[in-house]
Short mmCIF file of C-alpha atoms (C1' of nucleotides) in Angstrom, two decimals:
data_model
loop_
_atom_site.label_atom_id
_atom_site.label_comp_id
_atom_site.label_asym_id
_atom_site.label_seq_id
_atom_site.Cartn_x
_atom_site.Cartn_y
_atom_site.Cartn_z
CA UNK J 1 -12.94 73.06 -51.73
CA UNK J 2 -16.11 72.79 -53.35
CA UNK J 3 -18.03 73.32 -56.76
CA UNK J 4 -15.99 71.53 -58.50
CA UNK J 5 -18.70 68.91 -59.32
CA UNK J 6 -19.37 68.24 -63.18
CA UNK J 7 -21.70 70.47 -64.75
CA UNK J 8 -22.99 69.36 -68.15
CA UNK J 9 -24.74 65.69 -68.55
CA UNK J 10 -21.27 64.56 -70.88
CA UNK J 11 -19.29 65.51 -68.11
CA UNK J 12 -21.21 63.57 -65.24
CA UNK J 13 -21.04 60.68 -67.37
CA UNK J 14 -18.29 60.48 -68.11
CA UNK J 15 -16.39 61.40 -64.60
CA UNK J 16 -19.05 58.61 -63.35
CA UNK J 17 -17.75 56.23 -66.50
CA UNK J 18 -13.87 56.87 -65.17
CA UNK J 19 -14.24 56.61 -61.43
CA UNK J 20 -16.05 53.25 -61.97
CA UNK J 21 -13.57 51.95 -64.18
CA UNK J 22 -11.28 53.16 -61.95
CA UNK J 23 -12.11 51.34 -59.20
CA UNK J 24 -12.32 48.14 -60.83
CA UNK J 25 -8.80 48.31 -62.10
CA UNK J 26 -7.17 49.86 -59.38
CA UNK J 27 -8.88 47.29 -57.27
CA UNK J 28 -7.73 44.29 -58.89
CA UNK J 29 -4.16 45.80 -59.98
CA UNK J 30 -3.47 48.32 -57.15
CA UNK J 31 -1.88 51.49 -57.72
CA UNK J 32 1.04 51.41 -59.48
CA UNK J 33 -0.11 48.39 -61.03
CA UNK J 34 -2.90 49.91 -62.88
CA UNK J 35 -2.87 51.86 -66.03
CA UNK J 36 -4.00 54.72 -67.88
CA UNK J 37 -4.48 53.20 -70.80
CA UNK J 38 -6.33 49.86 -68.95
CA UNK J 39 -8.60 52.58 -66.93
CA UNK J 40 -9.54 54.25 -70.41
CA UNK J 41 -10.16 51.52 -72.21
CA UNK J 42 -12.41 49.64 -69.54
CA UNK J 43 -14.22 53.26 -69.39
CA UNK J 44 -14.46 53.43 -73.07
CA UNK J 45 -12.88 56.55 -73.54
CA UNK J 46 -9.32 57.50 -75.08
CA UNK J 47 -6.24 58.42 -72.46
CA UNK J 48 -5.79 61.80 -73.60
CA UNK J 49 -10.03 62.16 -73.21
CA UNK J 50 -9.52 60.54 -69.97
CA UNK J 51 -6.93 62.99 -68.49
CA UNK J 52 -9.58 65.97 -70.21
CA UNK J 53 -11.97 64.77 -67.07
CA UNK J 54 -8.89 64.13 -64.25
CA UNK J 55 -5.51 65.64 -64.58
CA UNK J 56 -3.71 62.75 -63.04
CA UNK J 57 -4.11 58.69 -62.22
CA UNK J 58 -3.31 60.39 -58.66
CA UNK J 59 -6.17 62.62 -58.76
CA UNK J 60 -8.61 59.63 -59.76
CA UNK J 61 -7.17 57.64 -56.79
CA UNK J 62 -7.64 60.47 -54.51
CA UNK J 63 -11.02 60.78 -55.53
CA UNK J 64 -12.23 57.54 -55.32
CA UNK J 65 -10.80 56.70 -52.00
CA UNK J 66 -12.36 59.92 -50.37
CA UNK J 67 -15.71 59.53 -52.73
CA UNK J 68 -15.61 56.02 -50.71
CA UNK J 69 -14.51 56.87 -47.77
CA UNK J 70 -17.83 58.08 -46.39
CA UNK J 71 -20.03 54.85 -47.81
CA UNK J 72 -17.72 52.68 -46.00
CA UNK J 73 -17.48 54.74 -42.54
CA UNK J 74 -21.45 55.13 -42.83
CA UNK J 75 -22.30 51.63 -40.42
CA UNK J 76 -20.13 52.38 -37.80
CA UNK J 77 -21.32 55.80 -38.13
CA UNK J 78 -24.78 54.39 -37.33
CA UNK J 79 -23.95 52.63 -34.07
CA UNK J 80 -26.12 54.67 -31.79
CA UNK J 81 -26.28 54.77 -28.01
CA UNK J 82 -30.10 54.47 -27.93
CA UNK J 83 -30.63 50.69 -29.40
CA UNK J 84 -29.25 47.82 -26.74
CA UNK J 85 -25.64 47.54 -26.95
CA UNK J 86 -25.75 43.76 -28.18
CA UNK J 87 -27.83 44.56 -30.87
CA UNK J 88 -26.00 47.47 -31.97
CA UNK J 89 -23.25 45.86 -32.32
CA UNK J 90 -24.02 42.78 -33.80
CA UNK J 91 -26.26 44.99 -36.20
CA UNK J 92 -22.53 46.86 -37.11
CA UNK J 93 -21.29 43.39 -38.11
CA UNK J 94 -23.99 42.58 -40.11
CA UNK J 95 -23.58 45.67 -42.46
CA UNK J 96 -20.11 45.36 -42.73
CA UNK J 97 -20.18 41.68 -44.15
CA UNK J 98 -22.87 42.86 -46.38
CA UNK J 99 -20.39 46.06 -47.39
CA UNK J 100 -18.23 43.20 -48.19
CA UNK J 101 -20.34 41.00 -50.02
CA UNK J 102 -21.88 43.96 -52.21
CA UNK J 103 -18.60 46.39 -52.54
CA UNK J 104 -16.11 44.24 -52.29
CA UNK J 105 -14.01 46.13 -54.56
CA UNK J 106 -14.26 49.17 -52.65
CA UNK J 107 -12.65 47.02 -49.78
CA UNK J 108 -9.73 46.01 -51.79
CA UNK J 109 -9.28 49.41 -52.96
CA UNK J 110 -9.06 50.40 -49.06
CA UNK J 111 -6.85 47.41 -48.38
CA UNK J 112 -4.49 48.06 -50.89
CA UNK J 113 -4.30 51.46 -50.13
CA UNK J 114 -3.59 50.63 -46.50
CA UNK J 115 -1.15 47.48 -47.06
CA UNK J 116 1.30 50.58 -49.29
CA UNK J 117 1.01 52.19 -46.04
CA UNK J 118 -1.79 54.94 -47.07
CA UNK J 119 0.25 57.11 -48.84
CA UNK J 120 -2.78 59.12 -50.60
CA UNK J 121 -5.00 59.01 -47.34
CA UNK J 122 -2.92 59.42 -44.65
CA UNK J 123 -4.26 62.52 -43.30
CA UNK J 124 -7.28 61.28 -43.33
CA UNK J 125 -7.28 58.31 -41.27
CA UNK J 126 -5.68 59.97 -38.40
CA UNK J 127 -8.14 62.98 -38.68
CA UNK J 128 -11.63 61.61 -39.64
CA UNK J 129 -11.29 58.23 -39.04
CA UNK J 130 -9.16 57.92 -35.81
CA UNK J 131 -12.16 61.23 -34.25
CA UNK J 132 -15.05 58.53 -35.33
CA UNK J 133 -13.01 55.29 -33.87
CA UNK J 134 -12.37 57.11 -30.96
CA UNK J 135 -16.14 58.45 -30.15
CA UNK J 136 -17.57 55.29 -30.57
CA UNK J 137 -15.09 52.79 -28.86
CA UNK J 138 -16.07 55.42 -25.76
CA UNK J 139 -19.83 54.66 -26.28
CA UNK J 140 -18.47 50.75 -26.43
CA UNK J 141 -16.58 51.21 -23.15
CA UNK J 142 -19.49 52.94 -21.32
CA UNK J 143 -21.51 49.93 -22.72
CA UNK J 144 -18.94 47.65 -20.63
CA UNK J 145 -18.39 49.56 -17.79
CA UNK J 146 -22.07 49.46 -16.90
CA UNK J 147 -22.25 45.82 -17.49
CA UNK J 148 -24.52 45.83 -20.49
CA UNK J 149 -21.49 44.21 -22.53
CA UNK J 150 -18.78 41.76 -21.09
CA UNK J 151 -15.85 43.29 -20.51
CA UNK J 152 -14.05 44.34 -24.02
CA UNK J 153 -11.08 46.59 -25.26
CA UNK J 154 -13.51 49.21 -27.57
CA UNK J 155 -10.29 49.29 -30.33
CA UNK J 156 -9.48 45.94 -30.48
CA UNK J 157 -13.05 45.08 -31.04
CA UNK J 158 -13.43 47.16 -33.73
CA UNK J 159 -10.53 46.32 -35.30
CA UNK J 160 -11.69 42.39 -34.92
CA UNK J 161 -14.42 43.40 -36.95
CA UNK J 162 -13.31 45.50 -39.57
CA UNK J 163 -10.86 42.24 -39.88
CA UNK J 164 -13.55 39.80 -40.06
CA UNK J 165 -16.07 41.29 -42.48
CA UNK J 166 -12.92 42.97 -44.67
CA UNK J 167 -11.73 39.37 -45.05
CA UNK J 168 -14.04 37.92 -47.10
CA UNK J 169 -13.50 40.60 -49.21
CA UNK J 170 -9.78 41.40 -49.50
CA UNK J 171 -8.81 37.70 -48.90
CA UNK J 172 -11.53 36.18 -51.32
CA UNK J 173 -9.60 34.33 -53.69
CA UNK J 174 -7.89 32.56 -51.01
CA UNK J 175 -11.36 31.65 -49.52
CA UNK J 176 -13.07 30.31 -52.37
CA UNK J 177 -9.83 28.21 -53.17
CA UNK J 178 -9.69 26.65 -49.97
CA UNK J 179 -13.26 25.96 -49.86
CA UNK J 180 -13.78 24.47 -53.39
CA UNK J 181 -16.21 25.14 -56.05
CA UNK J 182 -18.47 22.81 -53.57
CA UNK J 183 -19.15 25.60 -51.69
CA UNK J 184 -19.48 29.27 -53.91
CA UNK J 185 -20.72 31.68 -51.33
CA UNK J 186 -19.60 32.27 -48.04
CA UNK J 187 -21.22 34.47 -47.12
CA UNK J 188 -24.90 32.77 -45.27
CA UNK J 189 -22.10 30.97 -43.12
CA UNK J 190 -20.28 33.24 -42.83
CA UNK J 191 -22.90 35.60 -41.10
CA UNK J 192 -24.20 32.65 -38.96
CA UNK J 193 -20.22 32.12 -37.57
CA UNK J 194 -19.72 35.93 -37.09
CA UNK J 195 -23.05 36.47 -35.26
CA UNK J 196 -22.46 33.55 -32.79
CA UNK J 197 -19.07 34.59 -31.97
CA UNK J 198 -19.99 38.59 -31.29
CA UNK J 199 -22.79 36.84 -29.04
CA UNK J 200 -20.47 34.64 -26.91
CA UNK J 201 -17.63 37.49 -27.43
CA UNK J 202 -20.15 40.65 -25.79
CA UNK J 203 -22.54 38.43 -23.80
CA UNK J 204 -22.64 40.27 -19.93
CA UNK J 205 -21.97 36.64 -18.52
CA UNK B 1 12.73 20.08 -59.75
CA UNK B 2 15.47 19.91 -56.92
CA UNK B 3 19.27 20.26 -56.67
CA UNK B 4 19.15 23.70 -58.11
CA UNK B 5 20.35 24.82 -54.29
CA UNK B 6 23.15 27.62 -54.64
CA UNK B 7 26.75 26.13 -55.28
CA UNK B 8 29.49 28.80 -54.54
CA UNK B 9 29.23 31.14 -51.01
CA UNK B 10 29.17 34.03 -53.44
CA UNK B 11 25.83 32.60 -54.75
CA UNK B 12 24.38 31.47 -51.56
CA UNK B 13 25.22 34.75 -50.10
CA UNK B 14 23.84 36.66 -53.05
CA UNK B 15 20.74 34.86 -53.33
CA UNK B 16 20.02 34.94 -49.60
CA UNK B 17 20.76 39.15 -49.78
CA UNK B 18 18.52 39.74 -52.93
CA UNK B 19 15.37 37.53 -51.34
CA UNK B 20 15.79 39.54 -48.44
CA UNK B 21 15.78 42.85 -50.50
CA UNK B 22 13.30 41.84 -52.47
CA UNK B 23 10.86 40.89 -49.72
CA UNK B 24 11.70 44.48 -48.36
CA UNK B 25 10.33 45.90 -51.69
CA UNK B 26 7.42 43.20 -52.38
CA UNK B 27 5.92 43.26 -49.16
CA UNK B 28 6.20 47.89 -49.53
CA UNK B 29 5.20 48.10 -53.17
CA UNK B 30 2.90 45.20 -54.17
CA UNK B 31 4.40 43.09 -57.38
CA UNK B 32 4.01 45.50 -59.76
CA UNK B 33 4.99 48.22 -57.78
CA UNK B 34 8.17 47.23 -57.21
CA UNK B 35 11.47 47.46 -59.76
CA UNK B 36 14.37 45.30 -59.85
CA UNK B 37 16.49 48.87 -59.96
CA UNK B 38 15.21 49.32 -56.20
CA UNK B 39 15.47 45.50 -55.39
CA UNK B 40 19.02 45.13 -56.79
CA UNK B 41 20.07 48.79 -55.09
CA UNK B 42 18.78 47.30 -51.44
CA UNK B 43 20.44 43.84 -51.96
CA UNK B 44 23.57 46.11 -53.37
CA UNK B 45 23.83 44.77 -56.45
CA UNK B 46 23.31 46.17 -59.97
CA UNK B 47 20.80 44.72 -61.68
CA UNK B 48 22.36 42.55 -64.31
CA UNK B 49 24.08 41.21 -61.58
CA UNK B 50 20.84 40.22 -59.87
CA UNK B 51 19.51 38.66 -63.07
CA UNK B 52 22.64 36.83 -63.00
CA UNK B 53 21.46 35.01 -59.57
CA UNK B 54 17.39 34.79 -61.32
CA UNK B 55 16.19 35.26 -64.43
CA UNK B 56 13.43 37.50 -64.12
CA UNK B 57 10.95 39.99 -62.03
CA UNK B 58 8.86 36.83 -61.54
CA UNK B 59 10.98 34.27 -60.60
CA UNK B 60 12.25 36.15 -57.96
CA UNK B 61 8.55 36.65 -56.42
CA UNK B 62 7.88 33.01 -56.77
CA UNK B 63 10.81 31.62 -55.09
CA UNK B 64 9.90 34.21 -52.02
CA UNK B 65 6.13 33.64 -51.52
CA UNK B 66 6.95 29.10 -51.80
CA UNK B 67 10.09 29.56 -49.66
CA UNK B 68 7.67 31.21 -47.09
CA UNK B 69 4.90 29.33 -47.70
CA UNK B 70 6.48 26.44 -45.41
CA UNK B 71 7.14 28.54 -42.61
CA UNK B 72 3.77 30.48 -42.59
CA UNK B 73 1.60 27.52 -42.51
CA UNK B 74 3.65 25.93 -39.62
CA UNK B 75 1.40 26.91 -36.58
CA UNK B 76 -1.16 25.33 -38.26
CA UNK B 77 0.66 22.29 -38.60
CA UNK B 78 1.09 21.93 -35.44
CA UNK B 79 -1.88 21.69 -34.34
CA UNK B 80 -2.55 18.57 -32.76
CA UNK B 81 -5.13 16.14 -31.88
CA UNK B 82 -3.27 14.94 -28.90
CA UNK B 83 -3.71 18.13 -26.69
CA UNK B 84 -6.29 19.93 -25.36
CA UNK B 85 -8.65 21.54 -28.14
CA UNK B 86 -9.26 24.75 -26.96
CA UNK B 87 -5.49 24.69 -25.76
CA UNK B 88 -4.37 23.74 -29.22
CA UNK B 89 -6.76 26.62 -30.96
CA UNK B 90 -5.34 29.18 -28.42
CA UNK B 91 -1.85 28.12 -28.85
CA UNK B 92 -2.36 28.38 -32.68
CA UNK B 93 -4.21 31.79 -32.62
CA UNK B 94 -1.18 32.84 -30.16
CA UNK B 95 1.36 31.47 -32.90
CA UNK B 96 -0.11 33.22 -35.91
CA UNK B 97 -0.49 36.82 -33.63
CA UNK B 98 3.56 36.47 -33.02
CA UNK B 99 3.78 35.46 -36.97
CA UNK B 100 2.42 38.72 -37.24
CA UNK B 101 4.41 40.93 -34.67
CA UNK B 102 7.64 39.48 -35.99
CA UNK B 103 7.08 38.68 -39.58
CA UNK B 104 4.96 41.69 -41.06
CA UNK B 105 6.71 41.90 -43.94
CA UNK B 106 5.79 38.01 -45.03
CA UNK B 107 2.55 39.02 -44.06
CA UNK B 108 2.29 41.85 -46.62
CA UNK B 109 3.35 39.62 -49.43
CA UNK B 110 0.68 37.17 -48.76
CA UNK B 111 -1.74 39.79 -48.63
CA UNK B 112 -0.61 41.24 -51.93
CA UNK B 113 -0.29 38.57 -53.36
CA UNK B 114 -4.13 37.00 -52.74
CA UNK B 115 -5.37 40.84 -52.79
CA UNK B 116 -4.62 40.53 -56.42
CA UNK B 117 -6.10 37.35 -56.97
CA UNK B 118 -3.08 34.92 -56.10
CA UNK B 119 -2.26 35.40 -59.83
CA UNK B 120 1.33 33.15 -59.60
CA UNK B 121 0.41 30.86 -56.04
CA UNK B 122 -3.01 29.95 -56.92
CA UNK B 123 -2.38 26.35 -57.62
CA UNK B 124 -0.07 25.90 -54.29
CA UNK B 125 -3.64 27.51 -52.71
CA UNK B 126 -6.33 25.08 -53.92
CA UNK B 127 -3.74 22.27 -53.63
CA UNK B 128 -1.34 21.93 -50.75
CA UNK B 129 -2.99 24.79 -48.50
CA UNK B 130 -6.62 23.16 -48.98
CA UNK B 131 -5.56 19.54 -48.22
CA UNK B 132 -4.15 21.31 -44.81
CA UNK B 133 -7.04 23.15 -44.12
CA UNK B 134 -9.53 20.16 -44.45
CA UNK B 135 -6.93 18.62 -42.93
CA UNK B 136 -7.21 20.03 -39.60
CA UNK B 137 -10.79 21.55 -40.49
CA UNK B 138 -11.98 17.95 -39.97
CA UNK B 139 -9.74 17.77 -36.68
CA UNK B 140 -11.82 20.75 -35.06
CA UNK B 141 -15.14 19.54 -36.64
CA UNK B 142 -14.69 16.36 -34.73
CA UNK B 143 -13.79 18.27 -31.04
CA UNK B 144 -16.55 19.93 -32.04
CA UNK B 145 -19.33 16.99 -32.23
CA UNK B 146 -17.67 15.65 -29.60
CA UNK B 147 -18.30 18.18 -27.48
CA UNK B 148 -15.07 19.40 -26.25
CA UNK B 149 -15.52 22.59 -27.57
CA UNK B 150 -18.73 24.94 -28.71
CA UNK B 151 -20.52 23.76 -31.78
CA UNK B 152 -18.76 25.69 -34.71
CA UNK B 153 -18.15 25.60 -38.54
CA UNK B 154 -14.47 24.64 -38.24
CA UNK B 155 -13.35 26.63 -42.06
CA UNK B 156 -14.93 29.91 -41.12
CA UNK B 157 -12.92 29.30 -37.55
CA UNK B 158 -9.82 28.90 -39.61
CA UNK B 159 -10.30 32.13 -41.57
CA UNK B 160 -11.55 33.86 -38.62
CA UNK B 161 -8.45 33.45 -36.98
CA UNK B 162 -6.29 34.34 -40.07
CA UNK B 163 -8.37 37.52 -40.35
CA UNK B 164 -7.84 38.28 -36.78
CA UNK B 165 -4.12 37.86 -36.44
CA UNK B 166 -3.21 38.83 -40.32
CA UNK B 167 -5.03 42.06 -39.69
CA UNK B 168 -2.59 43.52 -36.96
CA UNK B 169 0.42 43.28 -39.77
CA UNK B 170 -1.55 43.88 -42.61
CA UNK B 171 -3.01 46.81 -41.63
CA UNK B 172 -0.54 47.73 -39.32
CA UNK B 173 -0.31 51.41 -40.58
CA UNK B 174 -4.26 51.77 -39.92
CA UNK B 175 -3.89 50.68 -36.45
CA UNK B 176 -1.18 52.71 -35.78
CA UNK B 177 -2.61 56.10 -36.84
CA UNK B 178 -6.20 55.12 -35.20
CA UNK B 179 -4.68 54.32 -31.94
CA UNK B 180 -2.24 57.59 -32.20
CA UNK B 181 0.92 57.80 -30.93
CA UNK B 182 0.09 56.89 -27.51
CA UNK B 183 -0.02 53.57 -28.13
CA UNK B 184 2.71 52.34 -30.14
CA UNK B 185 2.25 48.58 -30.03
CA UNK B 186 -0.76 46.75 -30.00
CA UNK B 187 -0.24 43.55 -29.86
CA UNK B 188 0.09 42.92 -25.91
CA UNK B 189 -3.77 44.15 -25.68
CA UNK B 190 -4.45 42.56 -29.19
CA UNK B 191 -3.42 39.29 -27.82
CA UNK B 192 -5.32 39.60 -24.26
CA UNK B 193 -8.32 40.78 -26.70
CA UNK B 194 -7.93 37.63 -29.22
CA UNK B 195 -7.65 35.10 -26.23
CA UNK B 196 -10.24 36.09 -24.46
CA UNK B 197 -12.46 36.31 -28.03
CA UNK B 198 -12.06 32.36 -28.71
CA UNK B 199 -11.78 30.74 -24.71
CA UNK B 200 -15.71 32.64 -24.80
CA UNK B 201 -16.15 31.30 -28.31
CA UNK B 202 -15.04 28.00 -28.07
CA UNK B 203 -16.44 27.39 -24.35
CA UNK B 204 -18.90 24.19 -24.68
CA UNK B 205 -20.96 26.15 -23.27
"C1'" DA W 1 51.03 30.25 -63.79
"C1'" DA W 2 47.66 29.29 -66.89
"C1'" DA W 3 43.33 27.73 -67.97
"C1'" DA W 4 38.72 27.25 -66.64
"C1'" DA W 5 34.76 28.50 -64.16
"C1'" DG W 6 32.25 31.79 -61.98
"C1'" DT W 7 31.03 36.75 -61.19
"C1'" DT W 8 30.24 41.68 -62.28
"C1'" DT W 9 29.29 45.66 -65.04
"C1'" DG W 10 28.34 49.63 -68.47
"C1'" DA W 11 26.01 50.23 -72.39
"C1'" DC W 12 22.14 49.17 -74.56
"C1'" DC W 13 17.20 47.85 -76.19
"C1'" DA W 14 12.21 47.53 -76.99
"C1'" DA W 15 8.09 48.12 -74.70
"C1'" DA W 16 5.13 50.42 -71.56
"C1'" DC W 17 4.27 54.22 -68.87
"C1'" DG W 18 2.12 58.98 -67.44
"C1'" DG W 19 1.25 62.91 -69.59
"C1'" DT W 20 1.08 66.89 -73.44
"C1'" DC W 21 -0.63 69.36 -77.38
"C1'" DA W 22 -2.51 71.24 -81.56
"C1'" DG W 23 -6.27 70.78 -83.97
"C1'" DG W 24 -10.62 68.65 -85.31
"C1'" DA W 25 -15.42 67.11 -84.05
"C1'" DT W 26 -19.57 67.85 -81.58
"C1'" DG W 27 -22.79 69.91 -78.90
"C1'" DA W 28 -25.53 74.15 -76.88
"C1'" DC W 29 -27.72 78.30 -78.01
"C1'" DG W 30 -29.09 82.77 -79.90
"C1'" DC Q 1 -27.37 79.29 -89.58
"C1'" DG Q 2 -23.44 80.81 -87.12
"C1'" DT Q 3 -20.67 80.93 -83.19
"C1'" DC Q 4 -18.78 79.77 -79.19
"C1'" DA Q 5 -17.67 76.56 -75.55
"C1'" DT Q 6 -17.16 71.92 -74.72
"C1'" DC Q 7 -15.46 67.49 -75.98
"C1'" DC Q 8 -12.37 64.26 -78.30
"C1'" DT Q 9 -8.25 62.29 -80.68
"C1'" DG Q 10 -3.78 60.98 -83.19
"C1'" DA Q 11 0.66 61.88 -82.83
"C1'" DC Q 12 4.10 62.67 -79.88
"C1'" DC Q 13 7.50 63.12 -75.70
"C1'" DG Q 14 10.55 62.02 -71.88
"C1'" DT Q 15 11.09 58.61 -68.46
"C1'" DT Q 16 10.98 54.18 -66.42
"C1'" DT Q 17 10.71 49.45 -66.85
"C1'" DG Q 18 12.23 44.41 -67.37
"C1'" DG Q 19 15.67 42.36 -69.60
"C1'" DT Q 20 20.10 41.46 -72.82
"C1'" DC Q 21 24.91 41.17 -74.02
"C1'" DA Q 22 29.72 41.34 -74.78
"C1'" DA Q 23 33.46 42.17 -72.35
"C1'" DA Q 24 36.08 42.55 -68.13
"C1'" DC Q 25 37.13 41.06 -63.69
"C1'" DT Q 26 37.74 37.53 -59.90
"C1'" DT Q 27 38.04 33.11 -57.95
"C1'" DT Q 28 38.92 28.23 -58.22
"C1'" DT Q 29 41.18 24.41 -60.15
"C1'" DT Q 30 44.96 21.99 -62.16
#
DNA sequence: AAAAAGTTTGACCAAACGGTCAGGATGACG
DNA sequence: CGTCATCCTGACCGTTTGGTCAAACTTTTT
């Protein structure tokens, strides 16, 4: 399951070239709403070239959502046992609204994926992802059992936050319409109203 | 732009069968996922009889996400300035999470449909939905300097609690393989987790 | 019962889709 | 320079898609 990475410069390229173009179309169009020929064309490349690189529009999806999957595991991956348990998680929060606000059409890719019901990535949510979720709401529950945190069900608050930072991705549109052009970027209030609430949400009483 | 309410049973019956099939299919497939073959096969029609009862792909979509749009933006209607403010949030946050448990599939379409950039409801965003939004965005700002409940920036509120409750139907099949098949419905816990979250958020302190 | 209005369908169409293929162009290398 | 592997493309294919249409069937009205 390995060694199959590109091995001339044309080839790096141009797999690089795809995958990016990839994910902005997919992205914005979904799955089955995407195209071949609107992948190729944003990559600069013919179809036929295109499928010389991947031999399928399923293979590219496949690729890009595990390619991803590890970027956008990597902060909760990163909550560690050693800092204070406040800070730890407040500090997860924090890098997921920035994961947002930098990639935020690597969340949409996700959420699309997930709102078909994760057809491609099935497998790998309850493998990889459910192990991870699972080790770390434990370290969350320890964290409340001994006080440090107010009392908290480990899942659901992960979930809340993979909600709240996600949103301002996935939901974006819909936020800067109901905001108004007065207000372009979210996101410094946005980090301010998430930080507070985690505070009053985790605080030990 | 009224009157155009089915005449005949046949059509009211029809009409009612092939929104129903067709939110089926939107809310699994996306927009452009989904074909008026499958549509037309669930309502159990053909499909020049569907485009009998609606003229095309889009129409159909459009008359779906407005018909909804009424009842998914009733909860927050309803809140009031008359009750308690942290009651009234609650009560809303509690509406939206059953919106969720019992009407996924509206969910889904809303989430497709803004995930893509709200290509055919924008306008019905940054008009009706914004006036409710500052609406009752100005209601909570004012509990808020008044005291009655923590200081906090009533929009990001709003979203927070659309993020929050959306999330459970949107990304129902993510929750469901994370938590495994031990726990088959989350949203008893999620709504002990989500109350708890806002009466510590909202506290004045 | 006949006409009128409303409903349903099989056959069909043009466009778009994912994907193939033979052959030509371009690069790497001795 | 020659040669061999890599890279690229125009033309093409079968299928699916949204949508049309004339004709047949059914219901309602008179």
């Amino acid at each position: 399951m390995a060694a199959d990475r590109p091995r001339t410069r044309i080839q790096e390229k141009n797999r690089r070239a795809i995958l990016s173009a990839a994910l902005k179309v997919f992205s914005a169009q979904g799955f089955r709403g995407a195209t071949l020929d609107e992948i190729a064309s944003v990559a600069g490349l013919s179809k036929p070239n295109l499928l010389y690189y991947f031999p399928s529009k399923e293979v590219i999806h496949v690729t890009l959502l595990e390619g991803l999957m590890d970027t956008w595991l990597d902060p909760l991956r990163a909550l560690s046992a050693d800092g204070d348990p406040k800070a730890e998680i407040l500090s997860y929060v924090q890098r997921k609204l920035e994961m947002s606000r930098d990639l935020p059409r690597e969340s949409r890719l996700f959420a699309n994926e997930i709102l078909q019901g994760a057809p491609h990535i099935g497998p790998l949510l309850s493998g990889d992802l459910k192990s991870l979720v699972d080790e770390k709401a434990a370290l969350i529950e320890g964290w409340s059992q001994d006080g440090r945190i107010g009392p908290v069900h480990p899942h659901h608050l992960i979930f809340s936050i993979w909600a709240l930072t996600q949103h301002y991705a996935d939901f974006e549109s819909q936020i800067k319409m109901v905001l108004g052009p007065a207000e372009p970027d979210p996101y410094p209030e946005a980090e301010r109203y998430l930080t507070r609430l985690y505070e009053r949400m985790l605080d030990p009483e």
